[in-house]
Amino acid sequence: MRKIRVGLIFGGKSAEHEVSLQSARNILDALDPQRFEPVLIGIDKQGQWHVNDRDSFLLNADDPARIALHRSGCGVALLPGAQQQQLRPTQPEQALAQIDVVSQRHVVDRTVRSAVEPGA
């Protein structure tokens, strides 16, 4: 069976940044690795998007007071208004599903959702 690629978008500029990182970690731990291939897209506190691997996307992951996004991942381009592939990771494959773990206005005003769902 082919694995489903899941884009997990987390972090961001909000005061809920650390909560979002913890939530992303919990969701990642709960995903069945036999069925899903996660694509980790972290948004740092400056608003820069990064694609990270599972083993290095968080710093101090076991300490909620010090948890942080590891910014070593490759950058991701968000193309507003594009008709296809509005979110372009450094690898050409596109995530087939997503779970938003971003608590900020970018989800409320549908900026993130419209970037990954054409026609949203």
C-alpha positions in Angstrom: 0.0 0.0 0.0 1.3 3.5 -0.9 1.7 5.8 2.0 -0.3 9.0 2.1 1.8 12.2 2.4 0.5 14.4 5.2 1.6 18.0 5.5 1.8 19.0 9.1 1.9 22.8 9.4 2.8 24.2 12.8 4.4 27.0 14.7 3.9 30.6 13.6 4.2 34.1 15.0 1.5 33.8 17.7 1.7 33.5 21.4 0.6 29.9 20.9 3.8 29.0 19.1 5.1 26.6 21.7 1.7 25.0 22.1 1.5 24.4 18.4 5.0 22.8 18.4 3.9 20.4 21.2 0.7 19.6 19.4 2.6 18.9 16.2 4.9 16.5 18.1 1.8 14.7 19.6 0.1 14.4 16.2 3.3 13.1 14.6 3.7 10.5 17.3 0.1 9.4 16.7 0.4 9.0 12.9 0.7 5.4 11.8 4.1 5.2 10.0 2.8 2.3 7.9 0.0 4.4 6.4 1.4 8.0 6.5 4.5 9.9 5.4 4.6 13.2 7.2 5.9 16.4 5.7 6.8 18.7 8.6 6.4 22.4 7.8 7.4 24.6 10.7 6.8 28.3 10.8 9.3 30.1 13.0 8.4 33.2 15.1 9.6 35.5 12.3 7.1 33.9 9.9 9.7 31.9 7.8 8.5 28.4 6.7 10.9 25.4 7.0 10.6 21.8 5.9 12.2 19.7 8.6 12.8 16.0 9.1 11.2 14.0 11.9 14.4 13.5 13.9 15.4 17.2 14.1 12.4 19.5 13.8 12.3 20.4 17.5 14.8 21.6 20.0 14.2 20.7 23.7 11.1 18.7 22.7 10.8 17.2 26.2 10.7 20.5 28.0 7.5 22.5 27.3 9.1 25.7 28.8 12.0 25.5 26.3 10.6 23.8 23.3 11.6 25.5 20.0 11.5 25.0 16.2 14.8 23.8 14.8 15.3 26.2 11.9 17.8 24.0 10.0 15.2 22.7 7.5 14.9 23.8 3.9 12.8 26.8 3.1 9.3 26.6 1.6 7.8 29.1 -0.8 4.2 30.1 -0.5 2.9 31.4 -3.8 -0.3 33.5 -3.2 -2.7 33.4 -6.1 -1.1 30.6 -7.9 -3.5 28.2 -9.6 -1.6 25.0 -8.8 1.1 24.0 -6.3 0.6 27.1 -4.2 2.8 25.7 -1.5 6.1 24.6 -3.0 8.4 22.5 -0.8 12.0 22.0 -1.9 11.1 18.5 -3.0 8.7 18.4 -6.0 6.3 16.0 -4.4 3.2 17.6 -2.9 1.5 16.6 0.3 -1.9 14.9 -0.3 -3.4 15.8 3.1 -2.7 18.3 5.8 -3.3 18.9 9.5 -3.1 22.5 10.6 -1.7 23.1 14.1 -1.3 26.8 13.7 -3.1 29.0 16.2 -3.0 32.5 14.7 -4.8 34.8 12.3 -3.3 33.1 9.3 -5.6 30.2 9.8 -8.6 32.3 10.8 -8.4 34.4 7.7 -7.8 31.2 5.6 -4.4 32.3 4.3 -2.7 29.0 5.1 -5.8 26.9 4.0 -6.1 28.8 0.7 -2.4 28.2 0.0 -2.8 24.4 0.1 -6.4 24.0 -1.1 -7.0 25.4 -4.5 -10.4 27.1 -4.7 -10.7 27.5 -0.9 
